[in-house]
Short mmCIF file of C-alpha atoms in Angstrom, two decimals:
data_model
loop_
_atom_site.label_atom_id
_atom_site.label_comp_id
_atom_site.label_asym_id
_atom_site.label_seq_id
_atom_site.Cartn_x
_atom_site.Cartn_y
_atom_site.Cartn_z
CA MET A 126 16.88 19.12 -4.55
CA LEU A 127 18.56 15.75 -4.08
CA ARG A 128 21.24 16.32 -1.45
CA ILE A 129 23.61 13.39 -2.03
CA ALA A 130 23.80 11.60 -5.36
CA PRO A 131 22.96 7.90 -5.10
CA ILE A 132 25.81 5.57 -5.92
CA PRO A 133 25.03 4.21 -9.40
CA ILE A 134 23.83 0.60 -9.14
CA GLU A 135 26.74 -0.65 -11.25
CA GLU A 136 29.22 1.10 -8.91
CA LEU A 137 27.92 -0.52 -5.70
CA SER A 138 30.13 -3.09 -4.00
CA PRO A 139 28.91 -6.65 -4.62
CA HIS A 140 27.58 -6.89 -1.04
CA SER A 141 25.78 -3.52 -1.20
CA ARG A 142 24.36 -4.42 -4.61
CA GLU A 143 23.06 -7.70 -3.20
CA ILE A 144 21.35 -5.85 -0.31
CA VAL A 145 19.74 -3.28 -2.61
CA ASP A 146 18.61 -5.80 -5.24
CA ALA A 147 17.23 -8.26 -2.68
CA GLY A 148 15.41 -5.50 -0.76
CA VAL A 149 13.73 -4.16 -3.88
CA ALA A 150 12.85 -7.67 -5.13
CA ALA A 151 11.31 -8.58 -1.76
CA GLY A 152 9.30 -5.36 -1.64
CA LEU A 153 11.16 -4.13 1.44
CA TYR A 154 12.06 -0.88 -0.30
CA ALA A 155 9.67 1.20 -2.41
CA SER A 156 12.72 2.68 -4.12
CA PRO A 157 16.38 1.65 -4.19
CA VAL A 158 17.54 5.29 -3.96
CA PRO A 159 17.82 5.64 -0.15
CA SER A 160 19.81 2.39 0.00
CA GLN A 161 22.08 3.60 -2.81
CA ILE A 162 22.78 6.68 -0.70
CA PHE A 163 23.26 4.70 2.53
CA ALA A 164 25.81 2.57 0.65
CA TYR A 165 28.34 5.42 0.96
CA ARG A 166 28.78 3.93 4.44
CA SER A 167 28.48 0.17 4.01
CA ALA A 168 28.06 -0.45 7.73
CA GLN A 169 24.99 1.84 7.82
CA LEU A 170 23.42 0.10 4.82
CA GLU A 171 24.03 -3.24 6.53
CA GLN A 172 22.47 -1.97 9.78
CA VAL A 173 19.34 -0.63 8.04
CA ASN A 174 19.02 -3.82 6.02
CA LEU A 175 19.33 -5.99 9.11
CA ALA A 176 16.61 -4.00 10.85
CA ARG A 177 14.30 -4.31 7.85
CA THR A 178 14.86 -7.98 7.10
CA HIS A 179 14.44 -8.99 10.74
CA LEU A 180 11.45 -6.75 11.51
CA GLY A 181 9.60 -8.41 14.35
CA ALA A 182 12.26 -11.05 15.08
CA GLY A 183 12.90 -11.21 18.80
CA THR A 184 10.55 -8.32 19.52
CA LEU A 185 8.29 -8.11 22.53
CA LEU A 186 6.01 -5.68 20.68
CA GLY A 187 5.28 -7.89 17.68
CA GLY A 188 5.90 -7.25 14.01
CA ARG A 189 2.53 -5.58 13.42
CA ILE A 190 3.07 -2.86 16.03
CA LEU A 191 6.62 -2.30 14.80
CA GLU A 192 5.32 -1.86 11.25
CA LEU A 193 2.54 0.51 12.34
CA LEU A 194 5.14 2.59 14.19
CA ARG A 195 7.49 2.57 11.21
CA ILE A 196 4.76 3.77 8.85
CA ARG A 197 3.47 6.41 11.29
CA SER A 198 7.01 7.67 11.84
CA ALA A 199 7.45 7.91 8.08
CA GLN A 200 4.22 9.89 7.82
CA LEU A 201 5.32 12.29 10.55
CA GLY A 202 8.80 12.65 9.09
CA LYS A 203 7.48 13.08 5.53
CA CYS A 204 9.62 10.16 4.38
CA GLU A 205 7.91 9.18 1.12
CA PRO A 206 9.78 5.93 0.37
CA CYS A 207 9.05 4.53 3.84
CA SER A 208 5.43 5.72 3.81
CA GLN A 209 4.86 3.74 0.62
CA SER A 210 6.49 0.44 1.52
CA ARG A 211 4.94 -2.32 3.62
CA LYS A 212 7.14 -4.72 5.52
CA HIS A 213 4.53 -6.77 7.41
CA ASP A 214 1.78 -8.78 5.70
CA SER A 215 -0.89 -7.84 8.26
CA ILE A 216 -0.88 -4.12 7.36
CA THR A 217 -3.76 -3.02 5.14
CA ASP A 218 -4.54 0.30 3.47
CA GLU A 219 -7.27 0.71 6.11
CA ASP A 220 -4.65 0.35 8.86
CA VAL A 221 -2.54 3.06 7.22
CA ALA A 222 -5.60 5.33 6.96
CA CYS A 223 -6.27 4.75 10.68
CA LEU A 224 -2.81 6.10 11.45
CA LEU A 225 -3.84 9.46 9.99
CA ALA A 226 -7.21 9.59 11.78
CA PRO A 227 -7.56 11.13 15.25
CA GLY A 228 -7.84 8.27 17.75
CA HIS A 229 -6.44 5.89 15.14
CA GLY A 230 -9.76 4.19 14.34
CA ALA A 231 -9.91 0.41 14.15
CA LEU A 232 -6.53 -0.33 15.72
CA THR A 233 -6.48 -2.35 18.94
CA PRO A 234 -6.13 -0.37 22.19
CA GLN A 235 -2.49 -1.52 22.48
CA GLU A 236 -1.76 -0.45 18.89
CA GLN A 237 -3.49 2.90 19.45
CA LEU A 238 -1.40 3.56 22.55
CA ALA A 239 1.82 2.62 20.77
CA VAL A 240 1.01 5.10 17.98
CA GLU A 241 0.04 7.74 20.57
CA PHE A 242 3.45 7.19 22.20
CA LEU A 243 5.16 7.90 18.88
CA ASP A 244 2.98 10.94 18.19
CA LEU A 245 3.73 12.42 21.63
CA LEU A 246 7.43 11.63 21.47
CA SER A 247 7.52 13.39 18.11
CA ALA A 248 5.43 16.45 18.95
CA ASP A 249 5.12 16.91 22.73
CA HIS A 250 7.33 14.61 24.79
CA HIS A 251 6.64 16.76 27.88
CA ALA A 252 3.07 15.41 27.83
CA MET A 253 4.40 11.92 28.54
CA ASP A 254 3.80 12.21 32.28
CA ASP A 255 3.03 9.81 35.14
CA GLU A 256 -0.57 9.39 33.99
CA PHE A 257 0.54 8.52 30.47
CA TYR A 258 3.03 5.95 31.76
CA GLN A 259 0.32 4.51 33.96
CA ARG A 260 -1.81 4.03 30.84
CA LEU A 261 1.16 2.42 29.09
CA GLY A 262 1.58 0.04 32.04
CA GLY A 263 -2.00 -1.14 31.50
CA HIS A 264 -1.12 -2.40 28.01
CA PHE A 265 2.65 -3.04 28.01
CA THR A 266 5.27 -4.52 30.31
CA ALA A 267 8.21 -2.34 31.37
CA ALA A 268 10.38 -4.26 28.87
CA GLN A 269 7.92 -3.50 26.07
CA ILE A 270 7.86 0.20 27.02
CA ILE A 271 11.65 0.34 26.78
CA GLU A 272 11.53 -1.37 23.38
CA LEU A 273 8.75 1.00 22.31
CA GLY A 274 10.83 4.04 23.26
CA PHE A 275 13.96 2.89 21.45
CA THR A 276 11.94 1.80 18.40
CA CYS A 277 10.17 5.15 18.13
CA ALA A 278 13.34 7.18 18.70
CA GLY A 279 15.26 5.25 16.06
CA ALA A 280 12.46 5.36 13.48
CA MET A 281 11.84 9.08 13.97
CA GLY A 282 15.49 9.97 13.56
CA LEU A 283 15.96 7.80 10.47
CA HIS A 284 12.82 9.11 8.74
CA ARG A 285 13.70 12.72 9.43
CA PHE A 286 17.20 12.11 8.07
CA ILE A 287 15.86 10.44 4.91
CA HIS A 288 13.52 13.41 4.41
CA THR A 289 16.50 15.81 4.54
CA LEU A 290 18.17 13.81 1.75
CA ASP A 291 15.25 14.69 -0.57
CA VAL A 292 15.60 11.31 -2.28
CA TYR A 293 12.95 12.16 -4.88
CA GLY A 294 14.50 15.52 -5.77
CA ASP A 295 14.97 16.04 -9.47
CA SER A 296 17.68 18.68 -9.57
CA VAL A 297 21.44 18.33 -9.56
CA PRO A 298 22.64 16.77 -6.28
CA VAL A 299 24.34 19.07 -3.78
CA ILE A 300 27.02 16.39 -3.29
CA GLU A 301 27.89 14.56 -6.51
CA TYR A 302 28.90 10.89 -6.62
CA ASP A 303 32.59 10.27 -6.09
CA ARG A 304 33.79 6.70 -5.49
CA ASP A 305 36.53 8.11 -3.22
CA GLN A 306 33.83 9.07 -0.71
CA VAL A 307 32.61 5.49 -0.20
CA ASP A 308 33.58 4.17 3.26
CA ARG A 309 36.23 6.88 3.71
CA ALA A 310 36.76 9.86 6.00
CA LYS A 311 37.93 13.24 4.82
CA ALA A 312 41.52 13.98 5.84
CA VAL A 313 41.61 16.87 8.26
#
């Protein structure tokens, strides 16, 4: 069941509409629905859009690793829209299949370790011990490890949240659209 009704496209603010339309046209979003829901809080839509349009800019990990992590996080979080979209040209269907295979197949050792980091952070963060960090240090600088941690934590949380929204639900939304809920707090 869809949890929060998407803001109808024609009801979006001009800036939010521009973000949604441009993202869909550029192939950044498999569906406009999550963005239409995020638009209830314009600042959040802007933040997500900035992260997506600047994927890989200024990163120490590189755009390819960031995209592999984003897709793997979407797979783990059962976030269908994010699992379907591709935001980096280097990612192939074979790469995506490798993310599902034990050992992660044909990925480079650095890519495999980055995905293992995400898998462990998601399922068994207690297993990330001294030995694991020693392995990380063989493939990443300390700065890259910090970026890896923040990237994985942010992606996991966002994908799990999107999953809870049930954006492909086909029943009546739990929370119906009301323009008075856009960028406003409830009076307490």
